Short mmCIF file of C-alpha atoms in Angstrom, two decimals:
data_model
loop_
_atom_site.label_atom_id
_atom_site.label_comp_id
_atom_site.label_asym_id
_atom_site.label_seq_id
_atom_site.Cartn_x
_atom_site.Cartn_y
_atom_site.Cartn_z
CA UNK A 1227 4.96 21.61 8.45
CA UNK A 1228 5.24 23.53 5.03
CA UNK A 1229 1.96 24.24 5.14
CA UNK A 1230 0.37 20.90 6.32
CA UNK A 1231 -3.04 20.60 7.44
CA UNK A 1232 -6.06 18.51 7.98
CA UNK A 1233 -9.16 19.94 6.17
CA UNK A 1234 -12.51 19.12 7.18
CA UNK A 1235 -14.12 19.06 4.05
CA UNK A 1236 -13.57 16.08 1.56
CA UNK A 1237 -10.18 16.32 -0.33
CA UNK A 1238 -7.18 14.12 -1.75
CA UNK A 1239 -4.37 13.81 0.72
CA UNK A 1240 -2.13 15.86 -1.93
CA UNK A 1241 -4.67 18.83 -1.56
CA UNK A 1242 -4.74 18.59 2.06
CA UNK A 1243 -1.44 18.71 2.55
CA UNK A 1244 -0.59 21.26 0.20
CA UNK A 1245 2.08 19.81 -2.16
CA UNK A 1246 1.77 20.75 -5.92
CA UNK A 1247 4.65 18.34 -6.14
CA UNK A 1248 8.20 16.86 -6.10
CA UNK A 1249 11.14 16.80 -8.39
CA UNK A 1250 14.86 15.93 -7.38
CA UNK A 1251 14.61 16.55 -4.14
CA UNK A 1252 12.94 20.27 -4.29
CA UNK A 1253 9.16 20.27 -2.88
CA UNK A 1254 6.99 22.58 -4.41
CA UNK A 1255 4.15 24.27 -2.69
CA UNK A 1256 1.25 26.53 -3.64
CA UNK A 1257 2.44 30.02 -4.89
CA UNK A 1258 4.93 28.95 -6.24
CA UNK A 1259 7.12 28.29 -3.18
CA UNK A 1260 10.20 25.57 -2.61
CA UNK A 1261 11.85 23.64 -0.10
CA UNK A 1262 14.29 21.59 0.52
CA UNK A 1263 14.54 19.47 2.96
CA UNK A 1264 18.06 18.54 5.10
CA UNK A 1265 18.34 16.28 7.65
CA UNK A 1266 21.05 16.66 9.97
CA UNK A 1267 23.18 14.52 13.07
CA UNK A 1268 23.08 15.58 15.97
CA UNK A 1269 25.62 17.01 18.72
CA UNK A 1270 25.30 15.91 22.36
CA UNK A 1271 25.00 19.22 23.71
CA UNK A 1272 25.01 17.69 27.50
CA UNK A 1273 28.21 15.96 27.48
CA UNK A 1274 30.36 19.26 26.34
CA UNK A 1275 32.02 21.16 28.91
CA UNK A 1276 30.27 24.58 29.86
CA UNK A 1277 33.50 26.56 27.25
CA UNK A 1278 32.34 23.83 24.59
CA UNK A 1279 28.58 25.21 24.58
CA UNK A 1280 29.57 28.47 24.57
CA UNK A 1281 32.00 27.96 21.94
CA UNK A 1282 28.41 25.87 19.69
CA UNK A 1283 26.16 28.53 21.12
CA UNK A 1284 28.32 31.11 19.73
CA UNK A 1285 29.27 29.28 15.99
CA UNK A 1286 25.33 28.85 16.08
CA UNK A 1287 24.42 32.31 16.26
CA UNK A 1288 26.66 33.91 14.06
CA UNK A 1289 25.68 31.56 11.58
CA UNK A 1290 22.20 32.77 12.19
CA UNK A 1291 23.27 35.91 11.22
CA UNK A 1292 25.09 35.21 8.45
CA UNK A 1293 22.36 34.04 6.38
CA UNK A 1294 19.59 36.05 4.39
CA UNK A 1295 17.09 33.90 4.64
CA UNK A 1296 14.83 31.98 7.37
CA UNK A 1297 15.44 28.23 8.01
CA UNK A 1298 12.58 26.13 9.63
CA UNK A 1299 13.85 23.67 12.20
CA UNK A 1300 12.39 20.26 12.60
CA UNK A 1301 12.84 17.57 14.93
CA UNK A 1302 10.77 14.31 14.80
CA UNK A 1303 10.69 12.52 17.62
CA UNK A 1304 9.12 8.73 17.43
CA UNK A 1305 8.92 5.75 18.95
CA UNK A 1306 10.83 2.27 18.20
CA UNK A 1307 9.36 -0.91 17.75
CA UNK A 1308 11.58 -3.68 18.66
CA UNK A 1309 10.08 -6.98 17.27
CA UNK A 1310 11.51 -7.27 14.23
CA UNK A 1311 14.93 -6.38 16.18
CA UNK A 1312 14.06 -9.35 18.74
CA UNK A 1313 12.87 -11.56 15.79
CA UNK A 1314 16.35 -11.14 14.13
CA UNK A 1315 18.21 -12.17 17.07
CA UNK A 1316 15.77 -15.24 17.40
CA UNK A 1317 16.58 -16.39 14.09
CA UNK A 1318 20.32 -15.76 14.77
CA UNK A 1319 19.98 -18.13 17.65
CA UNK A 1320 18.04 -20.87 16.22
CA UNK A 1321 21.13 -20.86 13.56
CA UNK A 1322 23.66 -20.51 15.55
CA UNK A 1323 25.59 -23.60 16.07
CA UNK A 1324 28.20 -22.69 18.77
CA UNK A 1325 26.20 -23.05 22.20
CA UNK A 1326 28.29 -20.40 24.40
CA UNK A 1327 27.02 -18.14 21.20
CA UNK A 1328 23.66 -19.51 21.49
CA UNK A 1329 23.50 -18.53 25.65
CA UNK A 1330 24.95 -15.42 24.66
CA UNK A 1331 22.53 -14.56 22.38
CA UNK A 1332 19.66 -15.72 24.30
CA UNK A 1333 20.79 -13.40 27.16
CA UNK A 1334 20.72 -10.09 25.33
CA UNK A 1335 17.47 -11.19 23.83
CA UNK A 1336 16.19 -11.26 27.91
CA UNK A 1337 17.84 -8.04 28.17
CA UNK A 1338 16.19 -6.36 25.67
CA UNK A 1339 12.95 -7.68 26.20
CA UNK A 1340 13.50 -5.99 29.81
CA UNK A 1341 14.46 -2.76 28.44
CA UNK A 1342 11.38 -1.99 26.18
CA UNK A 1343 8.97 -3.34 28.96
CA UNK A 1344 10.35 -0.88 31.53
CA UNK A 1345 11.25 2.30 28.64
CA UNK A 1346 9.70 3.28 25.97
CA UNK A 1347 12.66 3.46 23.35
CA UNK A 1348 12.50 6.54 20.84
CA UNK A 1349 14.48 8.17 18.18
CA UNK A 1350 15.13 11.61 17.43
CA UNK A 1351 15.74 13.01 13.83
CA UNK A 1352 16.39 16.47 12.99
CA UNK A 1353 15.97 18.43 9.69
CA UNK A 1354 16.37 21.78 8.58
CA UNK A 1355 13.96 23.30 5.91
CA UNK A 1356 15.47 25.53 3.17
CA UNK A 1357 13.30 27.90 1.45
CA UNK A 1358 13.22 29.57 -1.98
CA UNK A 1359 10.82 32.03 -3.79
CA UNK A 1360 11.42 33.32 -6.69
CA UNK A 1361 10.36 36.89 -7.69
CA UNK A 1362 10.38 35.89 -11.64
CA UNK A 1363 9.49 33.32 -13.72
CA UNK A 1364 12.41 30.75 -13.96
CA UNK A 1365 13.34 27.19 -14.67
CA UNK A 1366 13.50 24.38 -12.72
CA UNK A 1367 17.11 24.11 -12.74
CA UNK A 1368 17.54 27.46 -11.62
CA UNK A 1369 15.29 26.85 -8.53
CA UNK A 1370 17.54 23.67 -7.94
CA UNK A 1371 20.62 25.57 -7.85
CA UNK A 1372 19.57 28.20 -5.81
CA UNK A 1373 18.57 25.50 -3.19
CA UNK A 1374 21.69 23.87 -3.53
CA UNK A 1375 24.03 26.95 -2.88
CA UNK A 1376 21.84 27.38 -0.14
CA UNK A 1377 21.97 23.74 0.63
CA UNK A 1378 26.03 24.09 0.76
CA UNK A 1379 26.24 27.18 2.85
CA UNK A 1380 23.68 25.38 5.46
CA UNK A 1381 26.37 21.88 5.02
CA UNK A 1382 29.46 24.49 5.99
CA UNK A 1383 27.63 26.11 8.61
CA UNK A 1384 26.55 23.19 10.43
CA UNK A 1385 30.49 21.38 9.73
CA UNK A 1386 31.86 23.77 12.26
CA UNK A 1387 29.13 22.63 15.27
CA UNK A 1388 30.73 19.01 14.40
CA UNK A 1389 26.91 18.12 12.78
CA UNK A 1390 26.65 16.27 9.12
CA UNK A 1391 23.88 17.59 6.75
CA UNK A 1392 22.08 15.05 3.90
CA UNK A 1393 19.89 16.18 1.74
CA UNK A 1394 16.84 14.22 1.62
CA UNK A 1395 15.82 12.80 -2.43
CA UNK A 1396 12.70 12.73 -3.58
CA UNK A 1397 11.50 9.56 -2.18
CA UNK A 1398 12.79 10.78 1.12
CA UNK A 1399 10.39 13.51 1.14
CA UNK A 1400 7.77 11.62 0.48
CA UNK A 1401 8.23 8.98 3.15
CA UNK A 1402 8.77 12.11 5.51
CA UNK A 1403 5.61 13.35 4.88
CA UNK A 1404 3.46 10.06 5.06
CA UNK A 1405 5.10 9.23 8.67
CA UNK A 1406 3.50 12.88 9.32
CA UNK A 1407 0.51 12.85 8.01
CA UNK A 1408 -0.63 9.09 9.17
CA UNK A 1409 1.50 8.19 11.66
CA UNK A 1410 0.01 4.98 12.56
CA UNK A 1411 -0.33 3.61 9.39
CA UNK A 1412 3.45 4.59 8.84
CA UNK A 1413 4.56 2.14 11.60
CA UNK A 1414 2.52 -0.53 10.62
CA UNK A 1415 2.67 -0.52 7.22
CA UNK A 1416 5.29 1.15 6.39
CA UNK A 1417 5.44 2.45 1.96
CA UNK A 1418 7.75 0.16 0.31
CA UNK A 1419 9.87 1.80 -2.29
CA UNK A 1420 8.14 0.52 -5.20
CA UNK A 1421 5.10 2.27 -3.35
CA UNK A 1422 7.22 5.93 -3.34
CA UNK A 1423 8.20 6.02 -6.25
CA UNK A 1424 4.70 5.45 -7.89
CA UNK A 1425 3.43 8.35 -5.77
CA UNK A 1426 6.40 10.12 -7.05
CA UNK A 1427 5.78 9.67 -10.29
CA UNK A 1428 2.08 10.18 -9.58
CA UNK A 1429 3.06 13.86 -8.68
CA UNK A 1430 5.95 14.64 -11.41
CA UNK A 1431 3.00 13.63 -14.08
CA UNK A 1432 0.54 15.94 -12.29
CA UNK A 1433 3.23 18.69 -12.07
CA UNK A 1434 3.60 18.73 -15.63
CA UNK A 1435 0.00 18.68 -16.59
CA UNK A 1436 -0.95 21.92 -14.44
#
């Protein structure tokens, strides 16, 4: 993903994976390449009618071909720790005063329990790379704008297949990236914001001193 890789030999994690930094939402990588990053709902293909998939499959490709420039799909697929879930409701129970609640509660707590001992529960989450190069030296803002109006067209494009488009901030990115590049350190100890935005502003410094 945008150039991420594992090196063997010693190196910071910001060399490794390639980012010279990250500035209102626009990544910037080595040659002076940008992206920005969009993440996007999804459609339940399988439920539409065979004319309804047509009619997506056919939206989808002549937006395809409407564009001038490549997009780079991504969908991240992981899985879903429950306890804090379960530890919620078990708090909600031990406060609840009402006892019908309180069986009521303790039932779906059972059922849940049963679900993620027989499934393993994941989530899907889909995003949609934009990139921009630019062929002359230009400003920041310009690079933002250009990512933007291609931002926009992306948000119209993906309106008429019924699918929402965000794009991701700053912090976003960042968070994306960690869950990538140490996954189970991302689920265990997850980077508080506090945490993101000092690697943030760990990167806009460095940025601005090379």
């Amino acid at each position: 993903m945008f150039g991420l890789h594992k090196s063997t030999k010693k190196a910071s994690a910001r060399q490794q994976i390639a980012i010279q930094g990250v500035q209102d939402g626009v990544l910037e990588l080595p040659g002076r390449r940008y992206r920005m990053i969009v993440s996007v709902s999804a459609v339940n293909f399988e439920l539409r009618s065979e004319e309804e998939q047509d009619v997506i499959i056919d939206t989808y490709e002549s937006f395809l071909n409407s564009i001038s420039w490549p997009i780079q799909i991504l969908v991240r697929t992981r899985k879903i720790t429950m306890n804090a879930y379960l530890a919620e409701l078990h708090a909600q129970q031990q406060t609840e005063t009402v006892p019908m609640y309180q069986e009521q509660l303790q039932r779906y707590r059972v059922f849940i329990r049963s679900l993620i001992a027989n499934n393993t529960i994941m989530t899907r989450r889909f995003y949609i790379v934009i990139p921009y190069q630019p062929t002359e030296k230009v400003d920041d803002s310009f690079i933002r704008e250009q990512l933007l109006l291609r931002a926009d067209i992306l948000a119209k494009g993906m309106a008429r297949l019924g699918m929402r488009t965000y794009p991701l901030d700053s912090l976003a990115v960042l968070e994306l990236f960690y869950s990538f590049y140490s996954p189970i350190q991302a689920k265990t100890q997850p980077l508080t914001e506090q945490a993101l935005r000092m690697i943030h502003q760990t990167l806009v410094q460095k940025e601005k001193v090379s």
